[in-house]
Structure formats: C-alpha cells, structure tokens
XYZ file of C-alpha atoms in Angstrom:
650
model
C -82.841 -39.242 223.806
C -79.431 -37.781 224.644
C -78.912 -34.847 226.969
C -79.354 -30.940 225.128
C -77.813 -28.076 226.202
C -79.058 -24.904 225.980
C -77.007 -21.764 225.084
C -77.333 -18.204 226.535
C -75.536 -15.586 225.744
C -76.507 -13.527 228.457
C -78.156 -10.245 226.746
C -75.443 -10.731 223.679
C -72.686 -10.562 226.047
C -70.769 -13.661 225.329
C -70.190 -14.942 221.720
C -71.048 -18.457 221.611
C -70.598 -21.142 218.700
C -72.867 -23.923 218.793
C -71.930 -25.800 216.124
C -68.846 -26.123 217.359
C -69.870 -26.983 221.019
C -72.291 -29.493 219.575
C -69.361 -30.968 217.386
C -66.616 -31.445 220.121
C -68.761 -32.818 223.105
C -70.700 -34.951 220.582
C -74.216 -33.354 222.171
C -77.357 -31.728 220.786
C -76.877 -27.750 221.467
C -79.952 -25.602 221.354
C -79.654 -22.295 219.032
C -78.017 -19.556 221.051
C -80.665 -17.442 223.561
C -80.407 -14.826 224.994
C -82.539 -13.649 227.811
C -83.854 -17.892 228.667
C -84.072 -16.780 232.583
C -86.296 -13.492 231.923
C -87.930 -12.137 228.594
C -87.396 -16.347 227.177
C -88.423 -17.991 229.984
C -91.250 -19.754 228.213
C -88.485 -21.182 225.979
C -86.659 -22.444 228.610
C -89.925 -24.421 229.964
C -90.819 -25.729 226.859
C -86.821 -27.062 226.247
C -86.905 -28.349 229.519
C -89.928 -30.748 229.269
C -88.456 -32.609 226.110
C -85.863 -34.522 227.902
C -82.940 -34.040 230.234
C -81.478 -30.513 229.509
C -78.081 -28.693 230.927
C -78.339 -24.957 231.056
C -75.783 -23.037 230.330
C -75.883 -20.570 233.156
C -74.444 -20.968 236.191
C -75.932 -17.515 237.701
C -79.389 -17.821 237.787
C -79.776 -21.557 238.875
C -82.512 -20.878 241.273
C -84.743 -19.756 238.894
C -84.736 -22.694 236.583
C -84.741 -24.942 239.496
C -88.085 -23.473 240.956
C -89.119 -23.515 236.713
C -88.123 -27.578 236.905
C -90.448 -27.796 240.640
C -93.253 -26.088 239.029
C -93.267 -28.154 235.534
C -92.680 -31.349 237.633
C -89.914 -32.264 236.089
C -85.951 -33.370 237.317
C -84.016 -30.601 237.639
C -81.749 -29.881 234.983
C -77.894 -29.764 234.925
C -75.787 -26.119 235.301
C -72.458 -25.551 233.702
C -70.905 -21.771 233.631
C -69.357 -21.008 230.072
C -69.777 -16.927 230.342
C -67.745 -16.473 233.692
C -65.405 -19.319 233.290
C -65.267 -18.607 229.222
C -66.998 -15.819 227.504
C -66.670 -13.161 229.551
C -62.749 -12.564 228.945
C -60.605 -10.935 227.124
C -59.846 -13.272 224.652
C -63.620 -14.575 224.790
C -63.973 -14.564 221.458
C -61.227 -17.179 220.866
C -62.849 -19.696 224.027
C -64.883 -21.986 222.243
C -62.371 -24.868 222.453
C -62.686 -24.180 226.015
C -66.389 -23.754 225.744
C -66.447 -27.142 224.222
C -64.839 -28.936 226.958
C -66.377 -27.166 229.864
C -69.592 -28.383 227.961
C -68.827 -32.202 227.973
C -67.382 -32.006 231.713
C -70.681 -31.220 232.318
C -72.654 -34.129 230.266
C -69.973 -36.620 232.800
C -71.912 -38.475 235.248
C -70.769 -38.002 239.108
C -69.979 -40.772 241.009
C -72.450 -40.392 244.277
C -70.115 -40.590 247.587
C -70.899 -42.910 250.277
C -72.681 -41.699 253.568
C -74.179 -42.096 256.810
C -76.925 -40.847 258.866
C -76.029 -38.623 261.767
C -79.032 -38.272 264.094
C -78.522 -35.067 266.548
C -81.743 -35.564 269.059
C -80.638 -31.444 270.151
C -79.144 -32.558 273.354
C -76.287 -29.223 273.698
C -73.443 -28.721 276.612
C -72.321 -25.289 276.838
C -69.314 -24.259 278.377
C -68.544 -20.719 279.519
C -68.571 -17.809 281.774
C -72.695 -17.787 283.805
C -73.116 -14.426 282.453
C -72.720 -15.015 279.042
C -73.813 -18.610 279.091
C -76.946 -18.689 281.000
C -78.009 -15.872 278.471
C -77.558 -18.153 275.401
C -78.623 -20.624 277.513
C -81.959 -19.421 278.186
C -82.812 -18.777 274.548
C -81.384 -21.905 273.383
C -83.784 -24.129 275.966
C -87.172 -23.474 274.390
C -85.427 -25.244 271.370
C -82.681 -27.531 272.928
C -82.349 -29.616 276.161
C -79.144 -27.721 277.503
C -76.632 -27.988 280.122
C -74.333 -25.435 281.075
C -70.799 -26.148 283.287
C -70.331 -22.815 284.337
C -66.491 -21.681 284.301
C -66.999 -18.673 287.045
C -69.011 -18.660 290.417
C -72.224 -16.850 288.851
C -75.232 -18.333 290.221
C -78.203 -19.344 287.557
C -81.491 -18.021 288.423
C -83.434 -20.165 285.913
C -83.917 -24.161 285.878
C -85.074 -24.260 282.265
C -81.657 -26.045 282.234
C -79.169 -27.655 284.482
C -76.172 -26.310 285.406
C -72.596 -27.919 286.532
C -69.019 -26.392 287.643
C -65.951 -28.437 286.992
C -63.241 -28.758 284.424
C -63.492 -30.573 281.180
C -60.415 -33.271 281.094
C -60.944 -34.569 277.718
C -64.005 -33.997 275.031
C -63.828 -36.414 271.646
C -66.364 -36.829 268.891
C -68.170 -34.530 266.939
C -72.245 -34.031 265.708
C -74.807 -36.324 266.999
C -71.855 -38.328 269.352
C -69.236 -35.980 271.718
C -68.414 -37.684 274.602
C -66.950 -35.585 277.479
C -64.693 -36.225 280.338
C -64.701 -33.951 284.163
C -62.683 -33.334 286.688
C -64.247 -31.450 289.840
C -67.396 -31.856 288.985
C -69.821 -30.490 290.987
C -73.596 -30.811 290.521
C -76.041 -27.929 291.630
C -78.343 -28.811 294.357
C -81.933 -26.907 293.453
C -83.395 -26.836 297.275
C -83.112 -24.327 299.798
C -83.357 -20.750 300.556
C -80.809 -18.454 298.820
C -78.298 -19.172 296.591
C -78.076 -22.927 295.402
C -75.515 -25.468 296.748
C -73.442 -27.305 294.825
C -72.046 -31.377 295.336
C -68.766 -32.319 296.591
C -66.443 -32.626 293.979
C -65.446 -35.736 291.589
C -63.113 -36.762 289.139
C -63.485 -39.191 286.106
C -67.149 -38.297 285.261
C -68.670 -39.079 282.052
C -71.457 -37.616 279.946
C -72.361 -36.983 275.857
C -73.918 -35.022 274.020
C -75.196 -34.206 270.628
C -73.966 -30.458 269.959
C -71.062 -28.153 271.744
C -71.035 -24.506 272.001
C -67.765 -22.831 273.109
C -67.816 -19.552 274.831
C -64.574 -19.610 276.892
C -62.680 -17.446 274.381
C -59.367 -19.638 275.017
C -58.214 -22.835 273.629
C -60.373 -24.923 271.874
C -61.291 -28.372 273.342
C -60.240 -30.271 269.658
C -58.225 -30.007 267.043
C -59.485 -27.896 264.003
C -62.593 -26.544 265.968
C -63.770 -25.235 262.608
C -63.828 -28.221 260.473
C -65.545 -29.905 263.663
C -68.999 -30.823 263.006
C -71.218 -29.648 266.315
C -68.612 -27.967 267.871
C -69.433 -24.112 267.743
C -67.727 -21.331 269.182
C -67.265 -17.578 269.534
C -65.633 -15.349 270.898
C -67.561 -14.377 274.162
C -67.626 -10.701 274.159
C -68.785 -10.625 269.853
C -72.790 -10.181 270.188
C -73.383 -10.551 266.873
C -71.013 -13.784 266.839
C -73.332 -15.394 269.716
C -76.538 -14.561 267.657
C -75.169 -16.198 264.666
C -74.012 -19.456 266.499
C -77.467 -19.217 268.270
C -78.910 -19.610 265.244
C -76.199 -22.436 264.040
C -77.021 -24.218 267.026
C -80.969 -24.555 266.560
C -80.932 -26.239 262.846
C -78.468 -29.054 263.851
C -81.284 -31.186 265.233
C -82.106 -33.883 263.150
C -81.046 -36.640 260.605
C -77.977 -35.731 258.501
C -76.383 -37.475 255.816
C -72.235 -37.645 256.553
C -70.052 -37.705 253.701
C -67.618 -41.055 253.972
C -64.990 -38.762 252.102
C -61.541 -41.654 252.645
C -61.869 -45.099 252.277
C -59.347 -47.497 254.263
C -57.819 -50.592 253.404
C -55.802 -51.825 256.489
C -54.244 -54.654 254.788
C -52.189 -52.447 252.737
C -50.996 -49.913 255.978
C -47.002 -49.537 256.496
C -47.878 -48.192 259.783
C -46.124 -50.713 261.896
C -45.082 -54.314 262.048
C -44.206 -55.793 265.191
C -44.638 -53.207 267.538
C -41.948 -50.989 264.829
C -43.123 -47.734 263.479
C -42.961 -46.902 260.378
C -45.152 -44.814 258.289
C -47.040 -41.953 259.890
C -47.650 -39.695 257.029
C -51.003 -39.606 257.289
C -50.969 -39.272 261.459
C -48.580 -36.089 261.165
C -50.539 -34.453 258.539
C -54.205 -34.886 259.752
C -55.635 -31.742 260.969
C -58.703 -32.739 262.718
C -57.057 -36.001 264.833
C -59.457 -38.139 263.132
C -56.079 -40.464 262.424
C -55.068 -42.495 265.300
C -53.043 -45.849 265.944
C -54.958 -49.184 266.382
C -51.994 -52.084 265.584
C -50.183 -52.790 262.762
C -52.803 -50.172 260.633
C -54.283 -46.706 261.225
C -57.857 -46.444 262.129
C -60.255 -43.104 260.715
C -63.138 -41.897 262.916
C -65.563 -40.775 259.629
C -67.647 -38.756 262.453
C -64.382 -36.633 263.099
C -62.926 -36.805 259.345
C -63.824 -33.459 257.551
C -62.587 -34.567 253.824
C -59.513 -32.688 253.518
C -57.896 -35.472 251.249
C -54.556 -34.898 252.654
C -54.470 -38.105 254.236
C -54.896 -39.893 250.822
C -52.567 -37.932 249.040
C -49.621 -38.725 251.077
C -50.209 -42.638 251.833
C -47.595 -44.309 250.330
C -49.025 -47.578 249.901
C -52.670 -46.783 248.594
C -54.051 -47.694 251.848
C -56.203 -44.449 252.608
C -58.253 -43.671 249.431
C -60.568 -40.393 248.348
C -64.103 -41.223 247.684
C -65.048 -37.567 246.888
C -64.519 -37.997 243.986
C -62.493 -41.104 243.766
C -59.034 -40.208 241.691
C -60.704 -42.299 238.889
C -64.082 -39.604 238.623
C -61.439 -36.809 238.697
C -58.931 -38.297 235.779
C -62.448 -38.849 233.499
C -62.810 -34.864 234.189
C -59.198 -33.902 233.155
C -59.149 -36.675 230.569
C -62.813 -35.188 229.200
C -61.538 -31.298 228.971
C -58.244 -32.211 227.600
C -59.186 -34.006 224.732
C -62.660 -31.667 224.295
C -60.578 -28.721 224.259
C -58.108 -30.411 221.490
C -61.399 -31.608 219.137
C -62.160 -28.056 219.200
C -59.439 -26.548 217.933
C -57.457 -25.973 220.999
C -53.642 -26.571 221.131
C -51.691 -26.155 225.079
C -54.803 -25.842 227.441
C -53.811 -24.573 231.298
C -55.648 -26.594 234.070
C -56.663 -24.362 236.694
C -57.829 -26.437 239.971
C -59.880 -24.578 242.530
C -62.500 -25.002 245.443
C -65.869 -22.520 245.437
C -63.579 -19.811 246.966
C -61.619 -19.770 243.336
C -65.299 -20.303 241.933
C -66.063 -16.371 243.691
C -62.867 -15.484 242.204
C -63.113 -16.545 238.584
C -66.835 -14.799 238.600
C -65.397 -11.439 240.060
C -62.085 -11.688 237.281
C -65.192 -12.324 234.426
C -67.442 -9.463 235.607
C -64.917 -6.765 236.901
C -62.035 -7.717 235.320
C -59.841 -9.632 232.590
C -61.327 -12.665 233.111
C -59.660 -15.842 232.222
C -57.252 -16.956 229.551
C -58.708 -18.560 226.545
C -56.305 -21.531 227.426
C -57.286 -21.861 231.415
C -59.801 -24.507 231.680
C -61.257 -24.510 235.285
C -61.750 -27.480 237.396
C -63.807 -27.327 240.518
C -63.288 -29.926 243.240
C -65.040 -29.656 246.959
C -61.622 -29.353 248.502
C -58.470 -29.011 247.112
C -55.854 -29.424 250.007
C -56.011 -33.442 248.476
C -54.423 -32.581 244.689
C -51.602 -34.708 244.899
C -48.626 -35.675 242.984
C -50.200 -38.364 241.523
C -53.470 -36.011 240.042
C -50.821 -33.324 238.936
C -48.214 -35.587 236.838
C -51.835 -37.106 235.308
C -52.873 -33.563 234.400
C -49.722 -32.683 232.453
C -49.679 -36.846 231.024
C -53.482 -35.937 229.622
C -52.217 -33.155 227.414
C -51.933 -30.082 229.698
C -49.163 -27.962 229.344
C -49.261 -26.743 232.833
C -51.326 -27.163 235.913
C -51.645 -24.303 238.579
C -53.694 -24.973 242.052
C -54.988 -21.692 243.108
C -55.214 -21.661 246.841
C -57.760 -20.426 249.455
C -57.681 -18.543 252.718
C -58.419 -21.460 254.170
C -56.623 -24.122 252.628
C -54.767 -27.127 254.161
C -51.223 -26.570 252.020
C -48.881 -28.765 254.167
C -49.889 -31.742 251.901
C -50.173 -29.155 248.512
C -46.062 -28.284 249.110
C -44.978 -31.470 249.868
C -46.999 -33.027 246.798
C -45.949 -30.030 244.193
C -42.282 -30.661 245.495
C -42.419 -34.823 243.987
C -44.163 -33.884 241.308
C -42.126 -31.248 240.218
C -38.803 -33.994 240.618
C -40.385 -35.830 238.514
C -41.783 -33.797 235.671
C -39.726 -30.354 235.833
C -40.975 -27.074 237.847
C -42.129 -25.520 234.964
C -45.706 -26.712 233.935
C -46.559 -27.322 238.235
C -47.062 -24.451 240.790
C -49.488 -22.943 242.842
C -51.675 -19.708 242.813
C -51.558 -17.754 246.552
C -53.198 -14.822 245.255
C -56.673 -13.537 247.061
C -57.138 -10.800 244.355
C -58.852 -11.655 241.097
C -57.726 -9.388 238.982
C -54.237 -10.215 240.196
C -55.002 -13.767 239.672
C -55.803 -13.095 236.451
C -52.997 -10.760 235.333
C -50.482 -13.816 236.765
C -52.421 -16.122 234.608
C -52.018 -13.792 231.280
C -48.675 -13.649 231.846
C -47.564 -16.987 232.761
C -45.050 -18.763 230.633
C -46.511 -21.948 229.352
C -44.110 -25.128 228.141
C -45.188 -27.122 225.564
C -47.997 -30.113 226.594
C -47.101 -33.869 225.653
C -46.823 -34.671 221.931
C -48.687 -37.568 222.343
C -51.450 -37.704 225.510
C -51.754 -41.027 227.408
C -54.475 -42.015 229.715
C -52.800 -43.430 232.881
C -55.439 -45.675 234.953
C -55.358 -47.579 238.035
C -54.223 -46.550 241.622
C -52.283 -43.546 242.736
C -48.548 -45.350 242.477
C -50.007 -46.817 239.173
C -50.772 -43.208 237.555
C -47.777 -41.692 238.454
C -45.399 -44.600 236.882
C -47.170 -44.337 234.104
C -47.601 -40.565 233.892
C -43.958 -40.023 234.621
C -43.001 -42.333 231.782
C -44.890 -40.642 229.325
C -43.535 -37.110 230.807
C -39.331 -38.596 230.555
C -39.675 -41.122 227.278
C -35.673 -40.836 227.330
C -34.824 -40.960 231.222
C -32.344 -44.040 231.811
C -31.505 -43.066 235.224
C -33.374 -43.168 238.024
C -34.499 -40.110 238.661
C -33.863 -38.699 242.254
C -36.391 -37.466 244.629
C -36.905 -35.062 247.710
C -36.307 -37.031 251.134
C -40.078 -38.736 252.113
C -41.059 -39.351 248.535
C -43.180 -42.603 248.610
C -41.315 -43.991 245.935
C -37.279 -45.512 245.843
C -34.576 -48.318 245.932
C -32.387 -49.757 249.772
C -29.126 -49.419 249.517
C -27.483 -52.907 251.624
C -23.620 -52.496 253.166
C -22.821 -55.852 252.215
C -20.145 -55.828 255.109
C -22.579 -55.201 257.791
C -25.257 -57.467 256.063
C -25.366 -60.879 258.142
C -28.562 -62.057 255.657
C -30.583 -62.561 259.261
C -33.398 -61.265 256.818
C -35.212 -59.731 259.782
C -35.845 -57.326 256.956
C -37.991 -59.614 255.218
C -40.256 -60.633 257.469
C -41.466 -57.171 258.964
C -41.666 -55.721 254.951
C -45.156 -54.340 254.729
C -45.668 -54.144 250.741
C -43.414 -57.133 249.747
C -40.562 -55.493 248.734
C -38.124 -57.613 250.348
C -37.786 -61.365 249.517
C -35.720 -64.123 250.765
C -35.000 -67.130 248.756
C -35.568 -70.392 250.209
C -33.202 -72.178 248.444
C -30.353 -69.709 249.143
C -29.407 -66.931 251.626
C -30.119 -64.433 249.281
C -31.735 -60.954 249.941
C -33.780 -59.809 247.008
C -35.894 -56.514 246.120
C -38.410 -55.571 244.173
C -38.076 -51.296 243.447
C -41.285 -50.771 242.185
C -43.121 -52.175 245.735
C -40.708 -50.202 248.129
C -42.897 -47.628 249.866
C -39.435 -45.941 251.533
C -41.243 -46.228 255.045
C -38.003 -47.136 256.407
C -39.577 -50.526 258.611
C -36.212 -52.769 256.896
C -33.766 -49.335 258.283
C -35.635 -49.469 261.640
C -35.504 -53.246 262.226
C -32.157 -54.002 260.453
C -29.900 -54.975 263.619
C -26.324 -54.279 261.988
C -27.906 -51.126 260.753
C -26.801 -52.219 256.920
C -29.402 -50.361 255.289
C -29.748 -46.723 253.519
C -33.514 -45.441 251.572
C -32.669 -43.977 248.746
C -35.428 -41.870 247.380
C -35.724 -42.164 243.466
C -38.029 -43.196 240.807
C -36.768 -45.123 238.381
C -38.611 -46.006 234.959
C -37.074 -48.793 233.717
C -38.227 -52.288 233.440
C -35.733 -53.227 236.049
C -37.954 -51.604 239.019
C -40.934 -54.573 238.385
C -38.953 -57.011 238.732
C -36.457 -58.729 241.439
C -32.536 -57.479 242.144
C -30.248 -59.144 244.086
C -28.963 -57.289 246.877
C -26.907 -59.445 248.954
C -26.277 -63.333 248.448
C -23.243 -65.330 250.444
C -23.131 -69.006 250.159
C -24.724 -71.790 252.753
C -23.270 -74.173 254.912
C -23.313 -77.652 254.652
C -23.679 -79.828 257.352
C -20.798 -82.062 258.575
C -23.030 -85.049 259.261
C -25.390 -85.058 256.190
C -24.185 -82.627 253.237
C -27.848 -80.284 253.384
C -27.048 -76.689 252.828
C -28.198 -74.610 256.084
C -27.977 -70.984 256.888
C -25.563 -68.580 256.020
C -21.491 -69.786 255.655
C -19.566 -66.708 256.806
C -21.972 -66.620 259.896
C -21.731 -70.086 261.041
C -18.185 -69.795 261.123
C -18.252 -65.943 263.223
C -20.290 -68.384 265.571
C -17.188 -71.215 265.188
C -15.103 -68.690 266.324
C -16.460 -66.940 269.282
C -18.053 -69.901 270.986
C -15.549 -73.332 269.813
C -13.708 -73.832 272.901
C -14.577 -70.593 274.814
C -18.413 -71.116 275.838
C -19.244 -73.501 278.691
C -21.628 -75.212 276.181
C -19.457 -75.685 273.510
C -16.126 -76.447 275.445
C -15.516 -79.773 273.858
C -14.852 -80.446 269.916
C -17.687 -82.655 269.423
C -20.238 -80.251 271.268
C -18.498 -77.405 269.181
C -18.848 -79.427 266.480
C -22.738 -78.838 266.828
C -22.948 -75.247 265.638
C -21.810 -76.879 262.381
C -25.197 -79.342 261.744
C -28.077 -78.721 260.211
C -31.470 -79.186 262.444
C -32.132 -82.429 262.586
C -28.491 -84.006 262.792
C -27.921 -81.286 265.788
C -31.231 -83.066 267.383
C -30.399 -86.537 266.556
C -26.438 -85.543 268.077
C -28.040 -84.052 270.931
C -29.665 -87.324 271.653
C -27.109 -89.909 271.490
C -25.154 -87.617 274.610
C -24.673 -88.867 277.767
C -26.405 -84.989 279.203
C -29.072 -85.413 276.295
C -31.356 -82.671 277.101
C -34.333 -84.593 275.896
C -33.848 -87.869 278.368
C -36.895 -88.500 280.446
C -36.528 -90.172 283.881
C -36.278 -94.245 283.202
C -39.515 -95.988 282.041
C -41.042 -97.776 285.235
C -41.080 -101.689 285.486
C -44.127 -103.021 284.523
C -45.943 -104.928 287.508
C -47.066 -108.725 286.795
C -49.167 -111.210 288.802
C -45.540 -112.938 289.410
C -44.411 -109.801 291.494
C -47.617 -109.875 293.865
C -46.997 -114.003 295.019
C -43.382 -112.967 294.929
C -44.125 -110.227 297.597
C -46.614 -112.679 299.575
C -43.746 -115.726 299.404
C -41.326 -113.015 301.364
C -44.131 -112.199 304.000
C-alpha cells in the first residue's frame, strides 16, 4: 500500500485541489479536511492507522506526533503546502506548486553517516574567581569541574579544583578538547589562611569533555559558535551565564555526530612533492577543522560543523557532502521541477533556504504576501554549501531562475565565489542571492523579480560535481563554440605552454595531480587533457623555465575529453647506435655549453658522450682508460704450487 496524504485546508483558508495533487505526484490524496488537528482529530487517527500517511501541515506536528505515540504507530511524514503555497496571494493559482511540494515529500532521505560522541561531564572553566567559582559551584553537583582562575581571587570551596596559569593552545571539541599551559600553578589545599599555590610550569597537558568561556576576550578556537562543547558568554550578562549553565548540564552523555564531508585523499591537488598547490578548502574553512597531512588534506569530523563550503570549492571532487549527498539534493530539484510542470506549471523559481528562511516564508504567508505561485521552496540544513555545480543543475532541470536567500548567520565567502562561476557560465540573470532579513521585503523582491525563460528541453545531469556542471552548462549554451571564459580560481580551464621557454623536461608531468598532463614515451611530446585540468597551478609552480600560463575557461566541445598537443620537438639519435633519446634542441644547448669548455668533457670523444643514448654512454664509459666503474685488479688465486714454492725459498 502506497503512501496517502492527507489534505487540510486549515479552517477553509487555503484552496486545495486534490485531484490534481493526486494526479501529478502519482499518490493517493485524502478528500480535503479541514480542522484534522482539532474538531477532526478522530479522522486523522483513523487515516493514520491504515498505512503510512504524510500530513499536510507543517504547524501542528506535535500534535499528530503524540496522536502516532498514543496509536502505536510510526510517525507520519509533514510537508507545509499552506505557508509555502496556499496562503499567498496568488494561492489560488499554487497547485502546480502544491503538486510538487507534495511528491518532494513522498522522496526518501538518504540517512547521513555518524558517530557516537560520549561526554562523561568532565568541564574546565576558564575565567575571572568571582564569576567562575559562582558557576562553578552550581555546575559541580552536576559536573566534575575545574576552574584556572585568570585573577588572584582565592576559592573558598573544594567541591572543585582550581588552577592559575595561561592556556597556550586548546584543540578539539565535545567529548575530546585537549588543552595546553603555560605557568601552571596547582593550588595546595593545607594550611591556615589563604591556600598556596605550586611553582610554576610550562608544557602541561590535560582534556576535557566540555569548555565554558567566561574571559569576555578572544576566543580560544576558531568559530567558537559552531564549536561543539565550547560555550561562552560574556561575563558580566547574568542571564547569558544562566542560559550556558543550563547548556552546560545536558551535554553529558552519548551523542550521535553528523559525518557531514566525506574525503577521498587520492583525488587531493593539495601538494605533490613538498609543492603547494590547492588550498581552497584550507582558506575557506571556518572552524580549522582543515589542516595539512602530505600530499592530501586531512578533516577532524569532531571539529567539522557541516558548513559544505569545503565541498563546494574542491576542485577535484576530493571533499564530498554527505548531508545530503549532491545526488539526494538533484532527486529534490529534479522531483519539483518536473511535478510542478505535470501540473500545469510553466517557469517555476527555486528558492533555496535554511530554517531561518523556513521562519521567514511562515511570517510572509501569515502577515504578509506570501510567496509567488512560481517560487517553489527548498529547505536544506545549511546552505553556505550551494555551489556552482547545484545552481547550473537547478536552471539545467527546468528552473528559470534560482535565488539563495541568505541568513544572519550564513557562511557567504563560498556562496559569492560559487554564484560568480556559475553566473560565467550560464548568464547573471536566472542566479543571485536574497540578503533580505524582512519577509515582507523578501517577498515584495520575489513578486517583482524578472524571470528569463527556463530550458526548452530539461536534462537530468548525474554523476559528480565537475560531471553536473559539464553537462548542465551544455544544455544551458547548446550553440557555444568557444570556450567560454571564467573568473580567476574557477576549478575548471586549459595551460597555455611558451614553446620558447619549454625545454619538454616534463617535470610538469610527473607532479600533475588529476592526470592532466601526459608525456609520450615514444616522443618528447607534452600532451593535455582540458577536461581533467583542475587549474591548481602545481605544472606553473614546478615548471623551472616558468613556460606555463592557467587559463581559466570552460570549454564544451568534444575537444576538452580528449588529448592536445602542446609542445612536441624531435629526439636525438645516438651516434653509436641510431635509438632516439631525449629531446634534440636540448642535447645540443648541452653540446654547446659543455664540448670543450667543462673539465669533464674537454676532449672530443668525452664530449662526444653527451651525444649517446644510456647504454652506449655506459658501455663508452667502460672501455676508458679513467673508467669510473674499474674495480681494483682481481687477486691471484693461491695454489698448493705457491706454498712448496715459498718452502723451496726458505
């Protein structure tokens, strides 16, 4: 039995039409309610216990959970058509968007990987005695504390220990910090009057499970807020101090840690050699949770708090979002695209959003305008990760524009630099982002936004993030011939080679990261492949005649998947045997600054030399009176003849 859903209109608020729902998302829809979460409750119970059922209400959840607990059944699904659809201006022309919201919601969700964080309450705070012993002495009923007092204030109770000294370095985050101290000095709890403290040391060592901050100055890690166990307040803000009191006492436990990025070191341009080249993903990281380990990157997941940005501007695929991975998220835009078609629709709008647009969309629907008929909303946990690759997929599934509507609190260094290549590629006009914290002003932008015409003809681009954009940007330029150019960083582009400066030493080659270069090994002969360059500049770095030039472009064509020839010079054949060896112009630059100049090649027949291949160099080499590879002479063998020779001379 397939999944129902079951219509509300919310006290005849909304107009809904079922029939066409039902038709367009190919699902059973209920007849249309109207009060299922009060006077129709019984309804709702009744629905519910014939099979697996998705309200349509996304305001009163709670009560048709605690419905589902007390019938003992699974919980049933939630999707929001009356703020997100009906209630609107033009909600009487939203079922096409109705429809596709609908089926978004029938999708199964990929479940993203985790792991158990165990926090056993051990908690280090660090702050001024007055304020800190305070907390301090609430918090140690519940938590085994220790406080390094920043001031000379003296504790007067030993429900936990107290320290002085400075913290030199603190790393980690929930259930695992691990801190570093200078001057630390331990309190001695004997004796009359105030307690004595320990010399003084450097370089000590402890952990903990949780961190509270009360020094009011610079935090001890990166992004403090998107820090897991690291709380912190401003000092002299009481009712700041009660609330991370209370913060403080529920992080005891077992916790289930979202793995949000997956990593794939075999595919990291981060270095080769001991040369840099990519750090896209170091630079942009806002927690630190990036950091160097060899030839690849390495990503604490304790530290990692799921921004996405990271995965949005790898280059070569190797850092991956699991939350959802891009292929959940293209089902969803790939799902409301062609739902909202089936139905009727013609140029939907894909609005993207995290649960601060969410508050926004449901304060637009009940105070204001609400949304367009045309704006489908799509919810992700985080937002900061919408790429290039997810936008050009949006407007290659049949949107005629895509708008990211940004949060206080957003991450946007990736968002520019991703709208910026997308928009190279597939025109300024159906990309852009929403920095607008007023609904109805949201809303008013929205009504009177121009929208372009979507694709003719849709495509559904699959496989990884370079894959999707090729093919979404074909589909987007069906007549480009030229490459098309791109801002300076984009992931994607050609090498230009000075074929002057070029000695074909193919250095290059080797240290490649993705392939792009190849040699030939029948030829000196530099070839590349466009569609594998990931522009991170390792062949500029490396090349020692600094011949080489990135030149940021996409280009289309069948020519980019295969091989081009960018540099190709003849060989050398040897003088003794006739095999072709390295590269001709070179061996002859050598001819002429060493023949007859260089102590070791002073003489024509050791200058002569430079011109053989390997082995008829060796086998020269070893027919020379100076051979380098003559061994002292073999020793005489002794006989029986030699020892009565000896004896007949004594």
């Amino acid at each position: 039995m397939g999944t129902k859903i079951l219509l509300c209109s919310c006290a005849g608020t909304q107009d809904l039409d079922a029939e066409k729902i039902a038709s367009a998302c190919d699902a059973a829809c209920s007849k249309v309610h109207s009060a299922l979460c009060t006077s129709e409750l019984e309804t709702a119970a009744s629905l519910m216990k014939g099979g697996d059922t998705v309200i349509a209400c996304g305001q009163e959840q709670d009560v048709f959970q605690a419905l589902a607990e007390e019938l003992n059944i699974d919980a049933p699904g939630f999707v929001d058509l009356r703020d997100r659809a009906g209630w609107s201006e033009q909600g009487s022309d939203a079922a096409p968007k109705m429809a596709a919201l609908a089926a978004e919601a029938l999708l199964p969700q990929p479940i993203t990987p985790s792991v158990d964080v165990f926090s056993e309450g051990t908690c280090f705070i660090v702050g001024s005695g007055k304020v800190a012993f305070d907390l301090a002495a609430r918090l140690s009923e519940a938590l085994a504390v220790t406080v390094l007092v920043t001031d000379d204030a003296q504790p007067i109770s030993r429900a936990f220990d107290v320290v002085r000294g400075r913290i030199r370095s603190l790393t980690g985050a929930l259930g695992g910090f691990s801190l570093r101290f200078d001057a630390l000095q331990q309190m001695k709890p004997g004796g009359r009057g105030d307690f004595t403290w320990t010399g003084p040391r450097d370089g000590a060592q402890s952990s903990c499970d949780i961190v509270i901050d009360l020094t009011g100055g610079t935090p001890f890690v990166q992004a403090p807020a998107k820090r897991e166990g690291y709380l912190r307040a401003d000092p002299k803000d009481t009712i700041a101090l009660e609330r991370l009191a209370f913060e403080a006492v529920q992080l005891v436990g077992t916790f289930e840690k979202p793995l949000y990025v997956r990593m794939e070191e075999t595919l990291c341009a981060h270095s080769r050699a001991e040369q840099v080249a990519c750090t896209n993903c170091l630079d942009i990281c806002p927690t630190g949770a990036i950091t160097p380990a060899g030839e690849h990157v390495s990503i604490d997941p304790m530290v990692c708090a799921g921004c996405g940005e990271c995965a949005a501007v790898c280059p070569s695929t190797a850092i991956t979002y699991e939350d959802p991975p891009i292929s959940a998220l293209l089902s969803r835009m790939h799902v409301l695209a062609r739902t909202f078609r089936r139905a009727g629709g013609e140029a939907p709008r894909l609005l993207v959003h995290d649960s601060h647009g969410t508050e926004m969309i449901r304060l637009a629907a009940r105070f204001g305008r609400g949304l367009p008929a045309d704006v489908i909303p799509l919810e992700l946990q985080v937002i900061s990760g919408f790429g290039h690759a997810e936008m050009l997929a949006a407007l290659a599934h049949g949107f005629a524009r895509v708008d990211v509507l940004l949060a206080p609190t957003t991450e946007r260094d990736a968002l520019d630099r991703e709208l910026e290549l997308a928009q190279a590629i597939a025109g300024a006009d159906g990309l852009g982002l929403i920095d607008e914290a007023d609904p109805d002003a949201m809303a008013d932008l929205l009504y009177e936004q121009d929208v372009p015409p979507p694709l003719a003809d849709p495509v559904l681009p699959l496989g990884n993030r370079r894959q999707i954009t090729r093919l979404s940007a074909q589909a987007l330029n069906p007549q480009a011939e030229a490459p098309m150019p791109l801002p300076e960083n984009a992931p994607y582009g050609a090498i230009a080679v000075n074929t002057d400066a070029c000695t074909l030493c193919l250095s290059c080659v080797s240290l490649c990261p993705s392939g792009a270069l190849i040699d030939n090994p029948d030829k000196p002969q530099l070839n590349f492949q466009q569609d594998a360059c990931l522009q991170c500049g390792l062949c500029k770095g490396i090349c020692p005649e600094n011949a080489i030039t990135l030149v940021p472009q996409l280009d289309l064509s069948d020519a980019a998947l295969s091989q081009q020839v960018l540099n190709e010079e003849e060989p050398f054949a040897c003088v003794e045997c006739g095999a072709l060896f390295g590269v001709k112009s070179t061996v002859e630059r050598i001819m002429e600054k060493l023949s007859g100049t260089h102590p070791m090649f002073a003489t024509s027949d050791k200058a002569r030399m430079i011109q053989m291949c390997d082995n008829c160099r060796v086998n020269a080499q070893f027919q020379q009176q100076d051979n380098p590879f003559q061994s002292n002479p073999k020793p005489k063998v002794v006989t029986t003849d030699d020892y009565f020779s000896k004896r007949k001379d004594h």
